[in-house]
Coordinates of C-alpha atoms and ligand atoms in Angstrom, one line a residue:
X21 CA -165.8 -22.6 -93.5
X22 CA -166.1 -26.3 -94.1
X23 CA -163.1 -27.0 -96.3
X24 CA -163.9 -30.6 -97.0
X25 CA -167.5 -30.0 -98.1
X26 CA -166.5 -27.1 -100.2
X27 CA -163.2 -26.5 -101.9
X28 CA -161.9 -23.1 -100.8
X29 CA -162.0 -20.2 -103.2
X30 CA -158.6 -19.4 -104.5
X31 CA -158.1 -16.7 -103.8
X32 CA -160.7 -16.1 -101.2
X33 CA -159.2 -12.7 -100.8
X34 CA -157.9 -10.6 -103.6
X35 CA -154.2 -10.0 -103.4
X36 CA -153.6 -6.3 -103.3
X37 CA -150.1 -5.6 -101.9
X38 CA -150.2 -4.6 -98.2
X39 CA -149.0 -1.0 -98.9
X40 CA -152.0 -0.5 -101.3
X41 CA -154.4 -2.1 -98.8
X42 CA -153.2 0.5 -96.2
X43 CA -153.5 3.3 -98.7
X44 CA -157.0 2.4 -99.9
X45 CA -158.2 2.2 -96.3
X46 CA -156.5 5.4 -95.2
X47 CA -158.1 7.2 -98.2
X48 CA -161.5 6.0 -97.0
X49 CA -162.2 3.9 -100.1
X50 CA -162.4 0.7 -98.2
X51 CA -164.4 1.2 -95.1
X52 CA -164.9 -2.3 -93.9
X53 CA -168.5 -2.4 -95.0
X54 CA -170.0 -5.7 -96.2
X55 CA -173.0 -6.4 -98.4
X56 CA -175.0 -8.1 -95.6
X57 CA -174.0 -5.4 -93.2
X58 CA -175.2 -2.6 -95.5
X59 CA -178.5 -4.4 -96.1
X60 CA -179.1 -4.9 -92.4
X61 CA -178.4 -1.2 -91.7
X62 CA -180.7 0.0 -94.5
X63 CA -183.5 -2.4 -93.4
X64 CA -183.5 -0.5 -90.1
X65 CA -183.0 3.0 -91.4
X66 CA -185.3 2.8 -94.4
X67 CA -187.6 0.0 -93.1
X68 CA -190.9 1.0 -94.7
X69 CA -189.4 2.6 -97.9
X70 CA -189.9 0.6 -101.0
X71 CA -186.6 -1.1 -102.0
X72 CA -187.5 -3.2 -105.0
X73 CA -190.4 -3.1 -107.5
X74 CA -191.1 -5.6 -110.2
X75 CA -194.3 -7.0 -111.7
X76 CA -196.9 -6.7 -108.9
X77 CA -194.3 -7.1 -106.2
X78 CA -193.3 -4.1 -104.1
X79 CA -190.8 -5.0 -101.3
X80 CA -189.8 -2.6 -98.5
X81 CA -186.3 -2.5 -97.2
X82 CA -187.5 -4.4 -94.1
X83 CA -189.2 -7.0 -96.3
X84 CA -186.1 -7.4 -98.5
X85 CA -184.0 -8.1 -95.5
X86 CA -186.5 -10.6 -94.2
X87 CA -186.9 -12.4 -97.5
X88 CA -183.1 -12.5 -97.9
X89 CA -182.9 -14.1 -94.4
X90 CA -185.5 -16.7 -95.2
X91 CA -183.8 -17.6 -98.5
X92 CA -180.3 -17.6 -97.0
X93 CA -181.3 -19.6 -93.9
X94 CA -183.3 -22.0 -96.1
X95 CA -180.2 -22.6 -98.3
X96 CA -178.0 -23.4 -95.3
X97 CA -180.7 -25.7 -93.9
X98 CA -180.5 -27.6 -97.1
X99 CA -176.9 -28.3 -96.6
X100 CA -175.0 -25.5 -98.4
X101 CA -172.1 -24.2 -96.3
X102 CA -170.9 -20.6 -96.2
X103 CA -168.2 -20.1 -98.8
X104 CA -170.0 -22.4 -101.3
X105 CA -170.6 -21.0 -104.7
X106 CA -174.1 -20.9 -106.2
X107 CA -174.7 -20.1 -109.8
X108 CA -177.6 -17.7 -110.2
X109 CA -179.4 -17.5 -113.6
X110 CA -182.4 -15.2 -113.1
X111 CA -184.0 -12.5 -115.2
X112 CA -185.0 -9.0 -114.1
X113 CA -187.5 -9.8 -111.4
X114 CA -187.4 -8.9 -107.7
X115 CA -186.3 -12.5 -107.1
X116 CA -183.0 -11.7 -108.6
X117 CA -182.4 -9.2 -105.8
X118 CA -183.9 -11.3 -102.9
X119 CA -182.0 -14.4 -104.0
X120 CA -178.7 -12.6 -104.3
X121 CA -179.2 -10.8 -101.0
X122 CA -180.1 -14.1 -99.5
X123 CA -176.8 -15.6 -100.6
X124 CA -175.0 -12.6 -99.2
X125 CA -176.7 -13.1 -95.8
X126 CA -175.8 -16.8 -95.8
X127 CA -172.1 -16.2 -96.7
X128 CA -172.7 -18.0 -100.0
X129 CA -171.0 -16.8 -103.1
X130 CA -173.2 -15.9 -106.0
X131 CA -171.8 -16.6 -109.5
X132 CA -173.8 -14.6 -112.1
X133 CA -174.8 -16.3 -115.3
X134 CA -176.8 -14.5 -117.9
X135 CA -180.4 -15.7 -118.7
X136 CA -179.2 -16.0 -122.3
X137 CA -176.6 -18.6 -121.3
X138 CA -177.2 -22.2 -122.3
X139 CA -175.8 -25.5 -121.1
X140 CA -172.3 -25.2 -122.4
X141 CA -171.8 -21.8 -120.7
X142 CA -173.6 -22.6 -117.5
X143 CA -171.8 -25.9 -117.2
X144 CA -168.4 -24.2 -117.7
X145 CA -169.3 -21.6 -115.0
X146 CA -170.5 -24.3 -112.5
X147 CA -167.4 -26.2 -113.1
X148 CA -164.9 -23.4 -112.9
X149 CA -166.5 -22.1 -109.7
X150 CA -166.9 -25.6 -108.3
X151 CA -170.4 -24.6 -107.5
X152 CA -172.7 -26.8 -105.4
X153 CA -175.8 -24.8 -106.1
X154 CA -177.8 -23.5 -109.1
X155 CA -180.8 -21.2 -108.8
X156 CA -182.8 -20.4 -111.9
X157 CA -186.4 -19.3 -112.9
X158 CA -188.8 -22.0 -114.0
X159 CA -189.3 -20.5 -117.4
X160 CA -188.4 -17.2 -119.0
X161 CA -188.8 -15.9 -122.5
X162 CA -189.9 -19.2 -123.7
X163 CA -187.0 -21.2 -122.2
X164 CA -187.5 -23.8 -119.6
X165 CA -184.5 -23.7 -117.1
X166 CA -185.7 -26.8 -115.4
X167 CA -184.8 -28.8 -118.5
X168 CA -181.4 -27.2 -118.4
X169 CA -181.1 -28.0 -114.7
X170 CA -181.8 -31.7 -115.3
X171 CA -179.1 -31.8 -117.9
X172 CA -176.7 -30.1 -115.7
X173 CA -177.3 -32.4 -112.8
X174 CA -176.8 -35.4 -115.0
X175 CA -173.4 -34.0 -116.0
X176 CA -172.2 -32.6 -112.7
X177 CA -172.5 -34.8 -109.6
X178 CA -171.1 -31.9 -107.5
X179 CA -174.2 -29.9 -108.3
X180 CA -176.3 -31.0 -105.3
X181 CA -178.6 -28.1 -104.8
X182 CA -180.9 -26.9 -107.6
X183 CA -183.5 -24.4 -106.7
X184 CA -186.2 -22.9 -108.9
X185 CA -188.1 -19.6 -108.6
X186 CA -191.7 -20.4 -109.6
X187 CA -192.9 -23.9 -110.4
X188 CA -190.0 -26.0 -109.2
X189 CA -191.2 -29.4 -110.5
X190 CA -188.9 -32.0 -108.8
X191 CA -186.4 -29.4 -107.6
X192 CA -186.4 -27.3 -104.5
X193 CA -188.6 -24.2 -104.6
X194 CA -187.1 -20.9 -103.6
X195 CA -190.5 -19.9 -102.5
X196 CA -190.7 -22.6 -99.9
X197 CA -187.2 -22.3 -98.5
X198 CA -187.3 -22.1 -94.7
X199 CA -184.6 -22.1 -92.1
X200 CA -183.5 -20.6 -88.8
X201 CA -182.3 -17.0 -89.3
X202 CA -180.4 -17.3 -86.1
X203 CA -178.1 -19.8 -87.8
X204 CA -177.0 -17.3 -90.4
X205 CA -173.3 -16.6 -90.1
X206 CA -171.8 -13.3 -88.8
X207 CA -170.9 -10.7 -91.4
X208 CA -167.9 -11.8 -93.5
X209 CA -164.4 -10.3 -93.7
X210 CA -164.8 -7.1 -95.8
X211 CA -161.8 -8.2 -97.8
X212 CA -163.2 -11.6 -98.7
X213 CA -164.7 -12.4 -102.1
X214 CA -168.4 -11.5 -102.1
X215 CA -169.3 -13.0 -105.5
X216 CA -167.9 -14.1 -108.8
X217 CA -168.8 -12.1 -111.9
X218 CA -168.3 -13.4 -115.5
X219 CA -165.8 -11.8 -117.8
X220 CA -166.8 -10.9 -121.3
X221 CA -164.1 -13.4 -122.4
X222 CA -161.8 -12.2 -125.2
X223 CA -160.0 -15.6 -125.3
X224 CA -162.1 -18.7 -125.1
X225 CA -164.6 -19.3 -122.3
X226 CA -165.6 -16.8 -119.6
X227 CA -163.3 -16.2 -116.7
X228 CA -164.5 -15.7 -113.2
X229 CA -164.0 -12.3 -111.6
X230 CA -163.7 -12.3 -107.8
X231 CA -164.9 -9.1 -106.3
X232 CA -164.6 -8.3 -102.6
X233 CA -167.1 -6.5 -100.3
X234 CA -164.7 -3.6 -99.7
X235 CA -163.8 -3.0 -103.4
X236 CA -167.2 -3.5 -104.8
X237 CA -169.0 -1.3 -102.2
X238 CA -166.5 1.4 -102.9
X239 CA -167.2 1.3 -106.6
X240 CA -170.9 1.8 -106.2
X241 CA -170.8 4.2 -103.3
X242 CA -168.5 6.4 -105.3
X243 CA -170.7 5.9 -108.4
X244 CA -173.7 7.1 -106.5
X245 CA -172.0 10.4 -106.0
X246 CA -171.0 10.7 -109.6
X247 CA -174.4 9.7 -110.9
X248 CA -176.5 11.7 -108.5
X249 CA -178.1 8.8 -106.8
X250 CA -179.8 9.7 -103.5
X251 CA -182.6 8.3 -101.4
X252 CA -185.0 10.1 -103.7
X253 CA -183.8 8.3 -106.8
X254 CA -185.6 5.6 -108.7
X255 CA -183.2 3.4 -110.5
X256 CA -184.3 1.1 -113.3
X257 CA -182.6 -2.2 -114.2
X258 CA -183.3 -2.5 -117.9
X259 CA -180.2 -4.5 -119.0
X260 CA -179.8 -8.0 -117.6
X261 CA -179.3 -7.5 -113.9
X262 CA -176.3 -9.9 -113.9
X263 CA -174.2 -7.5 -115.9
X264 CA -171.8 -5.3 -113.9
X265 CA -173.2 -2.1 -115.4
X266 CA -176.8 -2.4 -114.0
X267 CA -175.5 -4.0 -110.8
X268 CA -173.0 -1.5 -109.7
X269 CA -172.5 1.5 -112.0
X270 CA -174.3 2.7 -109.8
X271 CA -176.7 -0.2 -110.5
X272 CA -179.3 -1.7 -108.2
X273 CA -176.6 -2.2 -105.4
X274 CA -175.8 1.5 -105.6
X275 CA -179.5 2.3 -105.4
X276 CA -180.0 0.0 -102.4
X277 CA -176.9 1.5 -100.7
X278 CA -178.5 5.0 -101.0
X279 CA -182.0 3.9 -99.8
X280 CA -183.4 4.6 -103.3
X281 CA -186.0 2.5 -105.1
X282 CA -185.0 -0.2 -107.6
X283 CA -187.4 -1.0 -110.5
X284 CA -186.8 -4.2 -112.4
X285 CA -187.9 -3.9 -116.0
X286 CA -188.6 -7.4 -117.5
X287 CA -187.0 -6.3 -120.7
X288 CA -184.8 -3.6 -122.1
X289 CA -187.0 -2.3 -124.9
X290 CA -189.4 0.7 -124.7
X291 CA -192.5 -1.5 -124.6
X292 CA -191.5 -3.0 -121.2
X293 CA -189.6 0.0 -119.8
X294 CA -191.6 3.1 -120.8
X295 CA -194.9 2.3 -118.9
X296 CA -192.7 1.4 -115.8
X297 CA -190.8 4.7 -116.1
X298 CA -194.1 6.6 -116.1
X299 CA -195.6 4.6 -113.3
X300 CA -192.6 4.5 -110.9
X301 CA -191.2 8.0 -111.9
X302 CA -187.8 6.4 -112.8
X303 CA -184.9 8.9 -112.6
X304 CA -181.9 6.9 -113.8
X305 CA -181.4 4.0 -116.1
X306 CA -178.4 2.4 -117.9
X307 CA -178.5 1.2 -121.5
X308 CA -176.2 0.0 -124.3
X309 CA -175.9 2.2 -127.3
X310 CA -178.3 0.3 -129.7
X311 CA -181.0 0.4 -127.0
X312 CA -180.4 4.1 -126.3
X313 CA -181.0 4.8 -130.0
X314 CA -184.2 2.7 -129.9
X315 CA -185.4 4.5 -126.9
X316 CA -184.6 7.9 -128.5
X317 CA -186.7 6.9 -131.5
X318 CA -189.6 5.5 -129.5
X319 CA -189.6 8.5 -127.1
X320 CA -190.7 10.8 -129.9
X321 CA -193.9 8.9 -130.4
X322 CA -194.8 7.5 -126.9
X323 CA -197.8 8.4 -124.9
X324 CA -196.0 7.5 -121.7
X325 CA -194.6 10.3 -119.6
X326 CA -190.9 10.0 -119.4
X327 CA -190.4 13.4 -117.7
X328 CA -189.1 11.9 -114.5
X329 CA -185.9 10.6 -116.2
X330 CA -182.9 12.7 -115.2
X331 CA -180.0 10.7 -116.2
X332 CA -179.7 8.2 -119.1
X333 CA -176.4 6.3 -118.9
X334 CA -175.0 4.7 -122.0
X335 CA -172.2 2.2 -121.9
X336 CA -171.0 -1.3 -122.6
X337 CA -170.0 -0.4 -126.1
X338 CA -168.9 2.7 -127.9
X339 CA -171.5 5.5 -128.3
X340 CA -170.4 7.6 -131.3
X341 CA -170.8 11.3 -131.0
X342 CA -173.6 11.5 -133.6
X343 CA -175.6 8.9 -131.7
X344 CA -174.9 10.7 -128.4
X345 CA -176.4 13.9 -129.8
X346 CA -179.4 12.1 -131.1
X347 CA -180.0 10.6 -127.7
X348 CA -179.7 13.9 -125.9
X349 CA -182.0 15.7 -128.3
X350 CA -184.8 13.1 -128.2
X351 CA -184.8 12.1 -124.5
X352 CA -184.4 15.6 -123.0
X353 CA -182.4 14.4 -120.0
X354 CA -178.8 14.3 -119.1
X355 CA -176.6 11.8 -120.9
X356 CA -173.8 10.0 -119.0
X357 CA -171.3 7.8 -120.9
X358 CA -170.1 4.8 -118.9
X359 CA -167.0 2.9 -120.0
X360 CA -166.5 0.1 -117.6
X361 CA -165.5 -3.5 -117.2
X362 CA -166.6 -6.3 -114.8
X363 CA -162.9 -6.6 -113.8
X364 CA -163.1 -3.2 -112.2
X365 CA -162.3 0.2 -113.7
X366 CA -165.3 2.3 -114.5
X367 CA -165.2 5.7 -116.2
X368 CA -168.0 8.2 -116.3
X369 CA -168.6 11.5 -117.9
X370 CA -169.7 13.8 -115.1
X371 CA -173.2 15.2 -115.0
X372 CA -172.0 18.8 -115.4
X373 CA -169.3 18.2 -118.0
X374 CA -169.5 20.4 -121.1
X375 CA -171.5 18.9 -124.0
X376 CA -168.4 18.2 -126.1
X377 CA -167.0 16.0 -123.3
X378 CA -170.2 14.2 -122.7
X379 CA -170.7 13.5 -126.4
X380 CA -167.0 13.0 -127.4
X381 CA -165.5 11.0 -124.6
X382 CA -166.1 7.9 -122.5
X383 CA -165.5 9.6 -119.3
X384 CA -162.8 9.5 -116.6
X385 CA -162.2 7.0 -113.8
X386 CA -164.2 6.9 -110.6
X387 CA -161.3 7.1 -108.2
X388 CA -158.3 9.4 -107.8
X389 CA -156.4 6.2 -107.1
X390 CA -157.4 4.5 -110.4
X391 CA -154.0 4.2 -112.1
X392 CA -154.3 4.4 -115.9
X393 CA -151.5 3.6 -118.3
X394 CA -151.7 4.0 -122.1
X395 CA -148.9 2.0 -123.7
X396 CA -147.6 0.8 -127.0
X397 CA -147.2 -2.8 -128.1
X398 CA -144.0 -3.1 -126.1
X399 CA -145.5 -1.8 -122.9
X400 CA -143.9 1.7 -123.2
X401 CA -146.1 4.7 -122.4
X402 CA -147.3 6.4 -125.6
X403 CA -146.8 10.2 -126.2
X404 CA -149.4 12.3 -124.5
X405 CA -152.7 12.1 -126.3
X406 CA -151.6 9.1 -128.4
X407 CA -153.6 5.9 -128.9
X408 CA -152.4 2.9 -127.0
X409 CA -153.4 -0.1 -124.9
X410 CA -155.2 0.7 -121.7
X411 CA -153.7 -0.9 -118.5
X412 CA -155.2 -0.2 -115.1
X413 CA -155.0 -1.0 -111.4
X414 CA -156.7 0.6 -108.5
X415 CA -158.9 0.1 -105.4
X416 CA -161.7 -1.8 -107.2
X417 CA -159.8 -3.5 -110.1
X418 CA -159.0 -7.2 -109.6
X419 CA -155.5 -8.4 -109.4
X420 CA -156.3 -12.0 -110.7
X421 CA -159.1 -14.1 -112.1
X422 CA -160.4 -17.0 -110.0
X423 CA -158.8 -20.3 -110.6
X424 CA -157.1 -19.4 -113.9
X425 CA -153.3 -19.1 -113.9
X426 CA -153.0 -19.1 -117.7
X427 CA -155.5 -16.2 -118.0
X428 CA -153.8 -14.4 -115.2
X429 CA -150.4 -14.6 -116.9
X430 CA -151.9 -13.1 -120.0
X431 CA -154.2 -10.5 -118.4
X432 CA -152.0 -8.9 -115.7
X433 CA -148.6 -7.3 -115.8
X434 CA -146.0 -8.2 -113.2
X435 CA -146.8 -5.1 -111.3
X436 CA -150.5 -5.8 -111.1
X437 CA -152.0 -3.8 -113.9
X438 CA -155.0 -5.4 -115.7
X439 CA -154.6 -5.4 -119.5
X440 CA -158.1 -4.3 -120.5
X441 CA -157.6 -5.1 -124.2
X442 CA -159.0 -1.7 -125.1
X443 CA -157.2 0.8 -127.3
X444 CA -157.8 4.3 -125.9
X445 CA -156.6 7.8 -126.1
X446 CA -156.2 9.9 -122.9
X447 CA -157.2 13.5 -123.1
X448 CA -156.3 16.3 -120.6
X449 CA -158.1 15.8 -117.3
X450 CA -157.9 12.1 -117.7
X451 CA -160.8 11.6 -120.0
X452 CA -160.6 8.5 -122.1
X453 CA -161.8 8.0 -125.7
X454 CA -162.2 4.4 -126.7
X455 CA -160.6 3.9 -130.1
X456 CA -160.9 0.1 -130.5
X457 CA -159.8 -3.2 -129.2
X458 CA -156.6 -5.1 -129.4
X459 CA -158.3 -8.3 -128.5
X460 CA -160.4 -10.6 -130.6
X461 CA -163.9 -10.3 -129.2
X462 CA -167.0 -9.0 -130.9
X463 CA -168.9 -6.4 -128.9
X464 CA -172.4 -7.1 -130.1
X465 CA -174.6 -4.5 -128.6
X466 CA -172.6 -4.7 -125.3
X467 CA -172.5 -8.5 -125.2
X468 CA -169.0 -9.7 -125.6
X469 CA -168.3 -12.7 -127.8
X470 CA -164.9 -14.4 -128.0
X471 CA -163.8 -15.2 -131.5
X472 CA -161.8 -18.1 -130.3
X473 CA -164.7 -19.7 -128.5
X474 CA -167.0 -19.6 -131.6
X475 CA -164.2 -20.8 -133.8
X476 CA -163.7 -23.8 -131.6
X477 CA -167.4 -24.7 -132.0
X478 CA -167.3 -24.3 -135.7
X479 CA -164.2 -26.5 -135.9
X480 CA -166.0 -29.3 -134.2
X481 CA -168.3 -29.5 -137.2
X482 CA -167.2 -32.4 -139.5
X483 CA -167.4 -30.3 -142.6
X484 CA -165.5 -27.4 -141.3
X485 CA -161.8 -27.4 -142.2
X486 CA -161.0 -24.0 -140.7
X487 CA -162.8 -21.0 -139.3
X488 CA -162.1 -17.4 -138.4
X489 CA -164.6 -15.2 -136.6
X490 CA -164.4 -11.5 -136.8
X491 CA -166.4 -8.4 -136.0
X492 CA -168.2 -6.4 -138.7
X493 CA -169.5 -2.9 -138.4
X494 CA -173.3 -2.9 -137.9
X495 CA -175.4 0.3 -138.1
X496 CA -177.7 -0.9 -135.3
X497 CA -175.7 -3.4 -133.1
X498 CA -172.4 -1.5 -133.4
X499 CA -170.7 -4.8 -134.3
X500 CA -172.0 -8.1 -135.6
X501 CA -170.2 -11.4 -135.9
X502 CA -169.0 -12.9 -139.2
X503 CA -167.6 -16.4 -139.5
X504 CA -165.2 -17.0 -142.4
X505 CA -165.3 -20.8 -143.1
X506 CA -163.2 -23.1 -145.2
X507 CA -165.2 -26.3 -145.8
X508 CA -164.0 -29.8 -146.4
X509 CA -165.4 -30.4 -149.9
X510 CA -169.0 -29.1 -150.5
X511 CA -169.7 -26.4 -147.9
X512 CA -172.7 -26.9 -145.6
X513 CA -175.3 -24.1 -145.7
X514 CA -174.8 -21.0 -143.6
X515 CA -178.2 -21.8 -141.9
X516 CA -177.0 -25.3 -140.9
X517 CA -173.8 -23.9 -139.5
X518 CA -175.7 -21.4 -137.5
X519 CA -178.0 -24.1 -136.2
X520 CA -174.9 -26.1 -135.4
X521 CA -173.4 -23.4 -133.2
X522 CA -176.8 -22.9 -131.5
X523 CA -177.0 -26.7 -131.0
X524 CA -173.7 -26.6 -129.1
X525 CA -175.6 -25.1 -126.2
X526 CA -174.6 -21.5 -126.5
X527 CA -176.4 -18.2 -125.9
X528 CA -178.3 -17.1 -129.0
X529 CA -176.2 -13.9 -129.2
X530 CA -173.1 -16.0 -130.0
X531 CA -174.5 -17.5 -133.1
X532 CA -172.6 -15.9 -136.1
X533 CA -174.8 -13.3 -137.7
X534 CA -173.2 -14.0 -141.0
X535 CA -171.2 -16.9 -142.5
X536 CA -168.9 -16.4 -145.5
X537 CA -167.4 -19.5 -147.2
X538 CA -164.0 -19.1 -148.7
X539 CA -161.7 -21.4 -150.5
X540 CA -158.7 -20.5 -148.5
X541 CA -157.6 -17.7 -146.1
X542 CA -154.9 -17.0 -148.6
X543 CA -152.7 -14.8 -146.6
X544 CA -150.3 -12.6 -148.5
X545 CA -148.0 -12.2 -145.6
X546 CA -144.8 -14.2 -145.7
X547 CA -144.2 -16.8 -143.1
X548 CA -146.3 -17.5 -140.1
X549 CA -149.3 -15.3 -139.5
X550 CA -151.1 -15.0 -136.2
X551 CA -154.8 -15.7 -135.9
X552 CA -155.3 -12.1 -134.9
X553 CA -153.6 -10.8 -138.1
X554 CA -155.5 -13.3 -140.1
X555 CA -158.8 -12.2 -138.7
X556 CA -157.9 -8.5 -139.3
X557 CA -156.9 -9.3 -142.9
X558 CA -160.1 -11.2 -143.6
X559 CA -162.2 -8.5 -142.2
X560 CA -160.4 -5.7 -144.2
X561 CA -160.6 -7.6 -147.4
X562 CA -164.3 -8.3 -147.0
X563 CA -165.1 -4.7 -146.2
X564 CA -163.1 -3.6 -149.2
X565 CA -164.9 -6.1 -151.5
X566 CA -168.3 -5.2 -150.3
X567 CA -167.8 -1.5 -149.9
X568 CA -169.3 -1.7 -146.4
X569 CA -168.4 1.3 -144.2
X570 CA -165.8 0.6 -141.5
Ligands
LIG13 C1 -169.1 -3.5 -119.3 O1 -168.4 -4.5 -118.8 P1 -168.0 -5.9 -119.6 O2 -167.1 -6.6 -118.6 O3 -169.2 -6.6 -120.1 O4 -167.1 -5.4 -120.8 C2 -166.0 -4.6 -120.7 C3 -165.6 -4.1 -122.1 C4 -164.5 -3.0 -122.0 O5 -163.2 -3.6 -121.9 C5 -164.7 -2.4 -123.4 O6 -164.1 -3.2 -124.4 C6 -166.2 -2.4 -123.6 O7 -166.7 -3.5 -122.8 N1 -166.9 -1.2 -123.2 C7 -166.9 -0.1 -123.9 C8 -167.7 0.8 -123.2 N2 -168.1 0.2 -122.0 C9 -167.6 -1.0 -122.1 N3 -166.4 0.2 -125.1 C10 -166.6 1.5 -125.6 N4 -167.3 2.4 -124.9 C11 -167.9 2.2 -123.7 N5 -168.6 3.1 -123.1 O8 -169.4 -3.4 -120.5 C12 -169.4 -2.4 -118.3 C13 -169.2 -2.6 -117.0 C14 -169.5 -1.6 -116.1 C15 -170.1 -0.4 -116.6 C16 -170.3 -0.3 -117.9 C17 -170.0 -1.3 -118.8

């Protein structure tokens, strides 16, 4: 790697202690496979099988490998160097897969932004990753990413390579990338970082999650077995492909590993997905709870044949038992609950678990070597079956965020456990029930919003004296965000504050759903009160006053 052109990833390798590395290898979790290595092998073994479908595009495994080679070689020909980070902001199209596979082939490190992200978020991610490249679509859902790219380039001189899928305007076009495939590097070290995923971010801005070839491949290879993915499966990506859930649980990478077919749905709603399910005979798809309920409702009235669906996975946020039953009754396929996190640990209910387990728990870990601790506020294990903080470490859970010592000190224990921020209860057999969160994020239909991040944007408004953002129960979204605001003098309108937050260059899902002006936070507690307690008090008082259900 060219160190001077491209600051080295710290850490390029995740730091599992040597004894655990040996253990994970000996147990056969880490097999020394790499993402480009797997793609090459599948391109030979399943050459003419269809790998990826989207719009009118149908790519075979051989064609995917070739496309990835063209893109990867083209990026290197432009001056990117293996090890360079490239932020990818693409929707659910076959280009998402070809671009990411192209980066893998070139030894470049994808950093996954969501299509919903706007300049503040993308800039932060580019900065944090010290990325030299940015690849986006021309337009999507009415948004022009070329305008965003121009603004980014003006702000970040290190961003030398902007490439666009579609009409590239003055930028490089992904479609016309060309290079010498013979110059692509050899397969990387299986323990090196393959890409950087974004954290949901409970405190402030997103953190970067370095995942290695060995650890990530293990997570989706094992997921395939648990989710019943084989070469005959047809896996639909309905949630944004950049999320860990549709990427690897088992996700499109699991599907490609198995030689199955991946179908990219342009949107997550029934309108986009149902015709594709019928046409492609989709067998497995992952959704967040509000979408699963929407699908359940729409399935009753649809003319599309959904009979091919075998497994509907639901995760990203809590699916309450009543909703789980409704989903099972209306969709007539197996339900699988998925409780995971981009940092690693993923829990699944198993396909043949009894109904009460499928409906009433969020599953159990993938791996026999996923270590799970449920502890009280002081870090001591709670009594069996008690509710406590979930800590975890294991063969596919990170030991540190990328380039973030402060977050690492908060988020990991000294002996390497990741503090998930989730409150759980552990049942016999290792099944987990999610009981809430200790952290301060809002889980809005599976999208995580940091209270602190939004408070900072509100506080930047001249007429805002103080702000506290909390989650409120929402019948459809699970949670929505509510900002309590103390104004300087006459309060601005709620609409203008929402417009302010949007104008700060943030994803639309982060704009507070509700703004409540208050005179003071008026804590009753004596002495100093933490922001967390303050948020909890405001929320409780509001719910009491309004009589909203909790
Ligand atoms: C998935 O990943 P992230 O990184 O967007 O969010 C992780 C957090 C968890 O810590 C938990 O708070 C929440 O999302 N969560 C759930 C849940 N699944 C995730 N809370 C309750 N019930 C569930 N089933 O969201 C993610 C990653 C891989 C697979 C599935 C989901």
